[in-house]
PDB file of C-alpha atoms in Angstrom:
ATOM      1  CA  MET A   3      80.892 -42.799 -21.730  1.00 89.00           C
ATOM      2  CA  SER A   4      78.550 -45.004 -23.725  1.00 93.00           C
ATOM      3  CA  THR A   5      78.809 -48.112 -25.877  1.00 95.00           C
ATOM      4  CA  LEU A   6      77.438 -48.643 -29.366  1.00 92.00           C
ATOM      5  CA  SER A   7      76.904 -52.018 -30.980  1.00 94.00           C
ATOM      6  CA  LEU A   8      77.581 -51.935 -34.729  1.00 95.00           C
ATOM      7  CA  THR A   9      77.808 -54.620 -37.379  1.00 94.00           C
ATOM      8  CA  ASP A  10      80.443 -55.281 -40.015  1.00 93.00           C
ATOM      9  CA  GLY A  11      78.545 -57.447 -42.487  1.00 90.00           C
ATOM     10  CA  SER A  12      77.049 -60.007 -40.109  1.00 89.00           C
ATOM     11  CA  GLU A  13      79.717 -59.560 -37.430  1.00 93.00           C
ATOM     12  CA  PRO A  14      78.893 -57.361 -34.411  1.00 96.00           C
ATOM     13  CA  PHE A  15      81.527 -55.147 -32.810  1.00 96.00           C
ATOM     14  CA  LYS A  16      81.536 -52.703 -29.921  1.00 97.00           C
ATOM     15  CA  VAL A  17      82.377 -49.002 -30.057  1.00 97.00           C
ATOM     16  CA  THR A  18      83.202 -46.843 -27.036  1.00 97.00           C
ATOM     17  CA  VAL A  19      81.913 -43.277 -27.352  1.00 97.00           C
ATOM     18  CA  LEU A  20      82.769 -40.297 -25.147  1.00 96.00           C
ATOM     19  CA  GLU A  21      80.512 -37.428 -26.150  1.00 89.00           C
ATOM     20  CA  SER A  22      81.373 -33.758 -25.945  1.00 87.00           C
ATOM     21  CA  ALA A  23      79.202 -30.727 -26.730  1.00 83.00           C
ATOM     22  CA  PRO A  24      76.811 -30.875 -29.702  1.00 82.00           C
ATOM     23  CA  GLY A  25      78.660 -30.060 -32.906  1.00 84.00           C
ATOM     24  CA  ALA A  26      82.060 -30.822 -31.377  1.00 90.00           C
ATOM     25  CA  PRO A  27      84.807 -32.137 -33.667  1.00 93.00           C
ATOM     26  CA  VAL A  28      85.058 -35.917 -33.765  1.00 96.00           C
ATOM     27  CA  LEU A  29      88.155 -37.830 -32.674  1.00 97.00           C
ATOM     28  CA  LEU A  30      88.567 -41.318 -34.104  1.00 98.00           C
ATOM     29  CA  PHE A  31      90.754 -43.470 -31.845  1.00 98.00           C
ATOM     30  CA  ALA A  32      92.411 -46.544 -33.349  1.00 98.00           C
ATOM     31  CA  VAL A  33      93.663 -49.056 -30.818  1.00 98.00           C
ATOM     32  CA  GLY A  34      96.619 -51.370 -31.359  1.00 96.00           C
ATOM     33  CA  ALA A  35      96.699 -55.148 -31.772  1.00 95.00           C
ATOM     34  CA  GLY A  36      95.380 -55.785 -28.250  1.00 94.00           C
ATOM     35  CA  GLY A  37      92.028 -54.529 -29.489  1.00 94.00           C
ATOM     36  CA  ASN A  38      90.619 -52.797 -26.383  1.00 97.00           C
ATOM     37  CA  PRO A  39      90.660 -48.972 -26.563  1.00 98.00           C
ATOM     38  CA  GLU A  40      89.580 -48.689 -22.938  1.00 96.00           C
ATOM     39  CA  ARG A  41      93.171 -49.508 -21.984  1.00 97.00           C
ATOM     40  CA  HIS A  42      93.752 -45.875 -23.067  1.00 98.00           C
ATOM     41  CA  LEU A  43      90.698 -44.528 -21.230  1.00 97.00           C
ATOM     42  CA  PRO A  44      92.385 -41.636 -19.338  1.00 97.00           C
ATOM     43  CA  LEU A  45      93.763 -40.296 -22.639  1.00 97.00           C
ATOM     44  CA  LEU A  46      90.377 -40.618 -24.320  1.00 97.00           C
ATOM     45  CA  THR A  47      88.675 -38.942 -21.360  1.00 97.00           C
ATOM     46  CA  SER A  48      91.161 -36.063 -21.431  1.00 96.00           C
ATOM     47  CA  LEU A  49      90.575 -35.531 -25.149  1.00 96.00           C
ATOM     48  CA  ALA A  50      86.798 -35.598 -24.662  1.00 96.00           C
ATOM     49  CA  GLU A  51      87.124 -33.028 -21.881  1.00 95.00           C
ATOM     50  CA  SER A  52      89.162 -30.812 -24.216  1.00 94.00           C
ATOM     51  CA  GLY A  53      86.251 -30.656 -26.661  1.00 94.00           C
ATOM     52  CA  TYR A  54      86.229 -33.765 -28.854  1.00 95.00           C
ATOM     53  CA  SER A  55      83.544 -36.398 -29.278  1.00 95.00           C
ATOM     54  CA  VAL A  56      85.641 -39.560 -29.129  1.00 97.00           C
ATOM     55  CA  VAL A  57      84.724 -42.734 -31.016  1.00 97.00           C
ATOM     56  CA  ALA A  58      86.835 -45.847 -30.416  1.00 98.00           C
ATOM     57  CA  PRO A  59      85.959 -49.220 -31.965  1.00 98.00           C
ATOM     58  CA  HIS A  60      86.953 -52.448 -30.227  1.00 97.00           C
ATOM     59  CA  PHE A  61      88.612 -55.373 -31.983  1.00 96.00           C
ATOM     60  CA  THR A  62      89.443 -58.976 -31.249  1.00 92.00           C
ATOM     61  CA  GLY A  63      93.101 -59.016 -30.229  1.00 88.00           C
ATOM     62  CA  LEU A  64      95.623 -60.413 -32.692  1.00 89.00           C
ATOM     63  CA  ASP A  65      97.834 -63.362 -31.838  1.00 80.00           C
ATOM     64  CA  ALA A  66     100.542 -63.022 -34.497  1.00 78.00           C
ATOM     65  CA  SER A  67     103.176 -60.288 -34.415  1.00 78.00           C
ATOM     66  CA  VAL A  68     102.447 -59.388 -38.057  1.00 85.00           C
ATOM     67  CA  PRO A  69      98.778 -58.941 -39.013  1.00 92.00           C
ATOM     68  CA  ARG A  70      97.299 -60.652 -42.043  1.00 92.00           C
ATOM     69  CA  GLU A  71      95.934 -58.704 -45.004  1.00 94.00           C
ATOM     70  CA  ASP A  72      92.324 -59.390 -43.979  1.00 94.00           C
ATOM     71  CA  GLU A  73      93.033 -58.163 -40.450  1.00 95.00           C
ATOM     72  CA  LEU A  74      94.479 -54.891 -41.708  1.00 95.00           C
ATOM     73  CA  ARG A  75      91.447 -54.365 -43.910  1.00 95.00           C
ATOM     74  CA  LEU A  76      89.118 -55.165 -41.026  1.00 96.00           C
ATOM     75  CA  TRP A  77      90.842 -52.589 -38.776  1.00 96.00           C
ATOM     76  CA  ALA A  78      90.472 -49.860 -41.399  1.00 97.00           C
ATOM     77  CA  ARG A  79      86.923 -50.831 -42.357  1.00 97.00           C
ATOM     78  CA  ARG A  80      85.617 -50.820 -38.810  1.00 97.00           C
ATOM     79  CA  LEU A  81      87.266 -47.496 -38.082  1.00 97.00           C
ATOM     80  CA  THR A  82      85.330 -46.043 -41.006  1.00 96.00           C
ATOM     81  CA  LEU A  83      82.087 -47.724 -39.913  1.00 96.00           C
ATOM     82  CA  ALA A  84      82.500 -46.347 -36.388  1.00 96.00           C
ATOM     83  CA  LEU A  85      83.145 -42.870 -37.744  1.00 94.00           C
ATOM     84  CA  ASP A  86      80.099 -43.111 -40.021  1.00 93.00           C
ATOM     85  CA  SER A  87      77.943 -43.861 -36.986  1.00 91.00           C
ATOM     86  CA  VAL A  88      78.752 -40.687 -35.033  1.00 89.00           C
ATOM     87  CA  ALA A  89      80.133 -38.045 -37.410  1.00 85.00           C
ATOM     88  CA  PRO A  90      77.444 -35.845 -38.981  1.00 75.00           C
ATOM     89  CA  SER A  91      78.063 -34.577 -42.481  1.00 75.00           C
ATOM     90  CA  GLY A  92      80.579 -31.741 -42.417  1.00 78.00           C
ATOM     91  CA  SER A  93      82.114 -32.728 -39.066  1.00 84.00           C
ATOM     92  CA  THR A  94      85.756 -31.954 -38.400  1.00 89.00           C
ATOM     93  CA  VAL A  95      87.497 -35.296 -37.823  1.00 95.00           C
ATOM     94  CA  VAL A  96      90.931 -36.016 -36.358  1.00 97.00           C
ATOM     95  CA  GLY A  97      92.584 -39.363 -35.694  1.00 98.00           C
ATOM     96  CA  VAL A  98      94.723 -40.740 -32.877  1.00 98.00           C
ATOM     97  CA  GLY A  99      96.135 -44.257 -33.101  1.00 98.00           C
ATOM     98  CA  HIS A 100      98.531 -46.543 -31.255  1.00 98.00           C
ATOM     99  CA  SER A 101     100.731 -49.113 -32.999  1.00 97.00           C
ATOM    100  CA  LEU A 102      98.626 -51.103 -35.507  1.00 97.00           C
ATOM    101  CA  GLY A 103      95.892 -48.490 -35.093  1.00 97.00           C
ATOM    102  CA  ALA A 104      98.350 -45.787 -36.133  1.00 98.00           C
ATOM    103  CA  ALA A 105      99.117 -47.739 -39.327  1.00 97.00           C
ATOM    104  CA  ALA A 106      95.399 -48.138 -40.060  1.00 97.00           C
ATOM    105  CA  LEU A 107      94.813 -44.395 -39.669  1.00 98.00           C
ATOM    106  CA  LEU A 108      97.751 -43.585 -41.916  1.00 97.00           C
ATOM    107  CA  ALA A 109      96.265 -45.897 -44.555  1.00 97.00           C
ATOM    108  CA  LEU A 110      92.890 -44.156 -44.226  1.00 97.00           C
ATOM    109  CA  ALA A 111      94.729 -40.855 -44.784  1.00 97.00           C
ATOM    110  CA  GLY A 112      96.070 -42.162 -48.107  1.00 97.00           C
ATOM    111  CA  GLY A 113      99.124 -44.206 -47.148  1.00 97.00           C
ATOM    112  CA  GLN A 114      99.697 -47.489 -48.975  1.00 97.00           C
ATOM    113  CA  ILE A 115     100.254 -50.512 -46.737  1.00 96.00           C
ATOM    114  CA  TRP A 116     102.558 -53.227 -48.068  1.00 95.00           C
ATOM    115  CA  LEU A 117     103.168 -56.652 -46.520  1.00 92.00           C
ATOM    116  CA  GLY A 118     106.131 -57.254 -48.782  1.00 82.00           C
ATOM    117  CA  ALA A 119     107.064 -57.048 -52.448  1.00 78.00           C
ATOM    118  CA  GLY A 120     103.932 -57.229 -54.580  1.00 81.00           C
ATOM    119  CA  ARG A 121     101.640 -57.464 -51.547  1.00 90.00           C
ATOM    120  CA  HIS A 122      99.809 -54.149 -51.474  1.00 94.00           C
ATOM    121  CA  VAL A 123      96.852 -54.112 -49.061  1.00 95.00           C
ATOM    122  CA  GLU A 124      93.971 -52.237 -50.694  1.00 95.00           C
ATOM    123  CA  ILE A 125      92.329 -49.887 -48.182  1.00 96.00           C
ATOM    124  CA  VAL A 126      89.762 -47.259 -49.128  1.00 93.00           C
ATOM    125  CA  PRO A 127      90.970 -43.813 -47.947  1.00 95.00           C
ATOM    126  CA  ASP A 128      88.735 -41.614 -45.811  1.00 93.00           C
ATOM    127  CA  GLY A 129      89.041 -37.956 -46.755  1.00 92.00           C
ATOM    128  CA  ARG A 130      87.474 -36.739 -43.498  1.00 94.00           C
ATOM    129  CA  LEU A 131      90.675 -36.965 -41.463  1.00 96.00           C
ATOM    130  CA  THR A 132      92.285 -33.538 -41.035  1.00 96.00           C
ATOM    131  CA  ARG A 133      95.032 -34.297 -38.467  1.00 97.00           C
ATOM    132  CA  LEU A 134      96.731 -37.472 -37.256  1.00 98.00           C
ATOM    133  CA  VAL A 135      98.505 -38.446 -34.053  1.00 98.00           C
ATOM    134  CA  LEU A 136     100.513 -41.652 -34.545  1.00 98.00           C
ATOM    135  CA  LEU A 137     101.790 -43.292 -31.353  1.00 98.00           C
ATOM    136  CA  THR A 138     104.560 -45.875 -31.905  1.00 97.00           C
ATOM    137  CA  PRO A 139     103.623 -46.234 -35.606  1.00 97.00           C
ATOM    138  CA  PRO A 140     104.842 -49.430 -37.338  1.00 96.00           C
ATOM    139  CA  MET A 141     106.302 -47.772 -40.413  1.00 95.00           C
ATOM    140  CA  GLY A 142     107.597 -51.000 -41.919  1.00 93.00           C
ATOM    141  CA  PHE A 143     104.262 -51.228 -43.737  1.00 95.00           C
ATOM    142  CA  PHE A 144     105.030 -48.013 -45.673  1.00 95.00           C
ATOM    143  CA  GLN A 145     108.613 -48.453 -46.871  1.00 89.00           C
ATOM    144  CA  VAL A 146     107.798 -49.029 -50.554  1.00 92.00           C
ATOM    145  CA  GLU A 147     108.763 -45.948 -52.544  1.00 91.00           C
ATOM    146  CA  GLY A 148     105.824 -43.581 -52.919  1.00 92.00           C
ATOM    147  CA  ALA A 149     103.725 -45.306 -50.242  1.00 95.00           C
ATOM    148  CA  LEU A 150     103.057 -42.003 -48.455  1.00 96.00           C
ATOM    149  CA  ASP A 151     102.819 -39.713 -51.485  1.00 95.00           C
ATOM    150  CA  ALA A 152      99.034 -39.290 -51.183  1.00 96.00           C
ATOM    151  CA  VAL A 153      99.078 -38.352 -47.481  1.00 96.00           C
ATOM    152  CA  GLN A 154      98.198 -34.669 -47.039  1.00 94.00           C
ATOM    153  CA  THR A 155      97.410 -34.620 -43.313  1.00 96.00           C
ATOM    154  CA  PRO A 156      99.516 -32.843 -40.643  1.00 97.00           C
ATOM    155  CA  ILE A 157     100.995 -35.481 -38.335  1.00 97.00           C
ATOM    156  CA  LEU A 158     102.318 -35.765 -34.799  1.00 97.00           C
ATOM    157  CA  ALA A 159     104.363 -38.984 -34.554  1.00 97.00           C
ATOM    158  CA  TRP A 160     105.522 -40.111 -31.102  1.00 97.00           C
ATOM    159  CA  ALA A 161     107.860 -42.990 -30.308  1.00 97.00           C
ATOM    160  CA  GLY A 162     109.792 -44.402 -27.355  1.00 97.00           C
ATOM    161  CA  SER A 163     113.544 -44.939 -27.302  1.00 97.00           C
ATOM    162  CA  ARG A 164     113.153 -48.366 -25.628  1.00 97.00           C
ATOM    163  CA  ASP A 165     110.430 -49.693 -27.914  1.00 97.00           C
ATOM    164  CA  SER A 166     111.515 -53.112 -29.193  1.00 94.00           C
ATOM    165  CA  ILE A 167     108.277 -53.713 -31.144  1.00 95.00           C
ATOM    166  CA  THR A 168     108.177 -50.554 -33.285  1.00 95.00           C
ATOM    167  CA  PRO A 169     111.632 -49.021 -32.704  1.00 95.00           C
ATOM    168  CA  ALA A 170     111.883 -45.249 -32.589  1.00 94.00           C
ATOM    169  CA  ALA A 171     113.983 -45.218 -35.764  1.00 92.00           C
ATOM    170  CA  GLN A 172     110.876 -46.179 -37.728  1.00 89.00           C
ATOM    171  CA  VAL A 173     109.550 -42.623 -37.529  1.00 90.00           C
ATOM    172  CA  ASP A 174     112.500 -41.691 -39.749  1.00 88.00           C
ATOM    173  CA  VAL A 175     110.489 -43.300 -42.568  1.00 87.00           C
ATOM    174  CA  LEU A 176     107.894 -40.562 -42.088  1.00 91.00           C
ATOM    175  CA  ALA A 177     110.505 -37.833 -41.982  1.00 90.00           C
ATOM    176  CA  ARG A 178     112.173 -39.033 -45.186  1.00 88.00           C
ATOM    177  CA  ALA A 179     108.916 -39.580 -47.078  1.00 89.00           C
ATOM    178  CA  LEU A 180     107.295 -36.298 -46.111  1.00 88.00           C
ATOM    179  CA  SER A 181     110.518 -34.219 -46.218  1.00 80.00           C
ATOM    180  CA  GLY A 182     108.913 -30.838 -45.614  1.00 82.00           C
ATOM    181  CA  ARG A 183     105.911 -31.560 -47.836  1.00 88.00           C
ATOM    182  CA  LEU A 184     103.456 -31.191 -44.953  1.00 89.00           C
ATOM    183  CA  PRO A 185     103.630 -30.402 -41.199  1.00 93.00           C
ATOM    184  CA  LEU A 186     105.283 -33.219 -39.244  1.00 95.00           C
ATOM    185  CA  ASP A 187     106.097 -33.109 -35.536  1.00 95.00           C
ATOM    186  CA  VAL A 188     108.242 -36.064 -34.394  1.00 95.00           C
ATOM    187  CA  ARG A 189     108.771 -36.761 -30.691  1.00 96.00           C
ATOM    188  CA  VAL A 190     110.874 -39.521 -29.126  1.00 96.00           C
ATOM    189  CA  THR A 191     110.602 -40.005 -25.361  1.00 97.00           C
ATOM    190  CA  GLU A 192     113.807 -41.299 -23.800  1.00 97.00           C
ATOM    191  CA  GLY A 193     113.202 -44.500 -21.850  1.00 97.00           C
ATOM    192  CA  ALA A 194     109.640 -45.101 -23.070  1.00 98.00           C
ATOM    193  CA  GLY A 195     108.640 -48.511 -24.401  1.00 97.00           C
ATOM    194  CA  HIS A 196     105.891 -49.655 -26.716  1.00 97.00           C
ATOM    195  CA  PHE A 197     103.340 -50.053 -23.930  1.00 97.00           C
ATOM    196  CA  SER A 198     104.313 -46.907 -22.021  1.00 98.00           C
ATOM    197  CA  PHE A 199     101.625 -45.175 -24.126  1.00 98.00           C
ATOM    198  CA  MET A 200      98.873 -47.271 -22.480  1.00 97.00           C
ATOM    199  CA  ASP A 201      97.202 -46.687 -19.131  1.00 97.00           C
ATOM    200  CA  LEU A 202      96.686 -50.456 -18.786  1.00 96.00           C
ATOM    201  CA  PRO A 203      99.539 -52.278 -20.542  1.00 95.00           C
ATOM    202  CA  PRO A 204      99.637 -56.088 -20.875  1.00 93.00           C
ATOM    203  CA  PRO A 205     100.029 -57.648 -17.420  1.00 91.00           C
ATOM    204  CA  ASP A 206     103.420 -59.270 -18.022  1.00 90.00           C
ATOM    205  CA  GLU A 207     105.119 -56.152 -19.373  1.00 92.00           C
ATOM    206  CA  VAL A 208     107.810 -54.439 -17.280  1.00 94.00           C
ATOM    207  CA  GLU A 209     107.494 -50.656 -17.520  1.00 96.00           C
ATOM    208  CA  PRO A 210     110.828 -49.019 -18.422  1.00 97.00           C
ATOM    209  CA  LEU A 211     109.771 -45.497 -17.410  1.00 97.00           C
ATOM    210  CA  ALA A 212     110.262 -44.436 -13.809  1.00 95.00           C
ATOM    211  CA  ASP A 213     107.043 -42.383 -13.891  1.00 97.00           C
ATOM    212  CA  ARG A 214     104.679 -43.578 -16.580  1.00 96.00           C
ATOM    213  CA  GLN A 215     101.794 -41.512 -15.217  1.00 97.00           C
ATOM    214  CA  ALA A 216     103.743 -38.280 -15.661  1.00 97.00           C
ATOM    215  CA  PHE A 217     104.460 -39.310 -19.256  1.00 98.00           C
ATOM    216  CA  LEU A 218     100.794 -40.104 -19.934  1.00 98.00           C
ATOM    217  CA  ASP A 219      99.775 -36.717 -18.529  1.00 97.00           C
ATOM    218  CA  LEU A 220     102.285 -35.011 -20.824  1.00 97.00           C
ATOM    219  CA  LEU A 221     101.127 -37.112 -23.766  1.00 98.00           C
ATOM    220  CA  ALA A 222      97.491 -36.074 -23.310  1.00 97.00           C
ATOM    221  CA  GLU A 223      98.455 -32.419 -22.957  1.00 97.00           C
ATOM    222  CA  GLU A 224     100.663 -32.361 -26.050  1.00 98.00           C
ATOM    223  CA  ILE A 225      98.187 -34.280 -28.199  1.00 98.00           C
ATOM    224  CA  GLY A 226      95.491 -31.790 -27.236  1.00 96.00           C
ATOM    225  CA  LYS A 227      97.750 -28.872 -28.222  1.00 96.00           C
ATOM    226  CA  PHE A 228      98.652 -30.420 -31.574  1.00 97.00           C
ATOM    227  CA  LEU A 229      95.058 -31.185 -32.528  1.00 95.00           C
ATOM    228  CA  LYS A 230      94.002 -27.591 -31.885  1.00 89.00           C
ATOM    229  CA  ARG A 231      96.742 -25.923 -33.971  1.00 79.00           C
TER     230      ARG A 231
END
């Protein structure tokens, strides 16, 4: 594992990189609102060991429950900057994101984020993404009719039945919008919460799963299978 220091305009930000073999496909990891992708380090390590060069930008954590327009743009922009720094021309690129990071990846794949009526957040798509894994995706951003029409990327969407932040029913938005138009694999884990998908959840969170480690092991295995289809 190594760390890159990149700049966004005049602002520096850190990027965690887990390298695989030369020429390996690139995996762009988009962390949620907490901002630190190393809270998912076992998952990232597993994916690197399965043959992906992983790039995971860090962000300053958000305080509000709903991000501002400039914060959404920043998340998407820095994901693209991080990818630019490690993905040679012609690289195969896949994306894995948790929560807000999942929404940012979906926007980069062509989805239109809306913060309400008349409040479309302009994000420049990135045509390099060939597959997406969306963990607890906040689909409320994409409920405007036609918001997902431009998405052409096969998706694995995974939610938890006890998630009170992005409830499992939100993945129904994906199912309705895509409706057989492209490959979509939806999983809902009974008893999992929003932070069950993290190796290091926030310290005050009570884990609803009896064996979170077993779930994380399964998650890494199934993500690896999906990305290699």
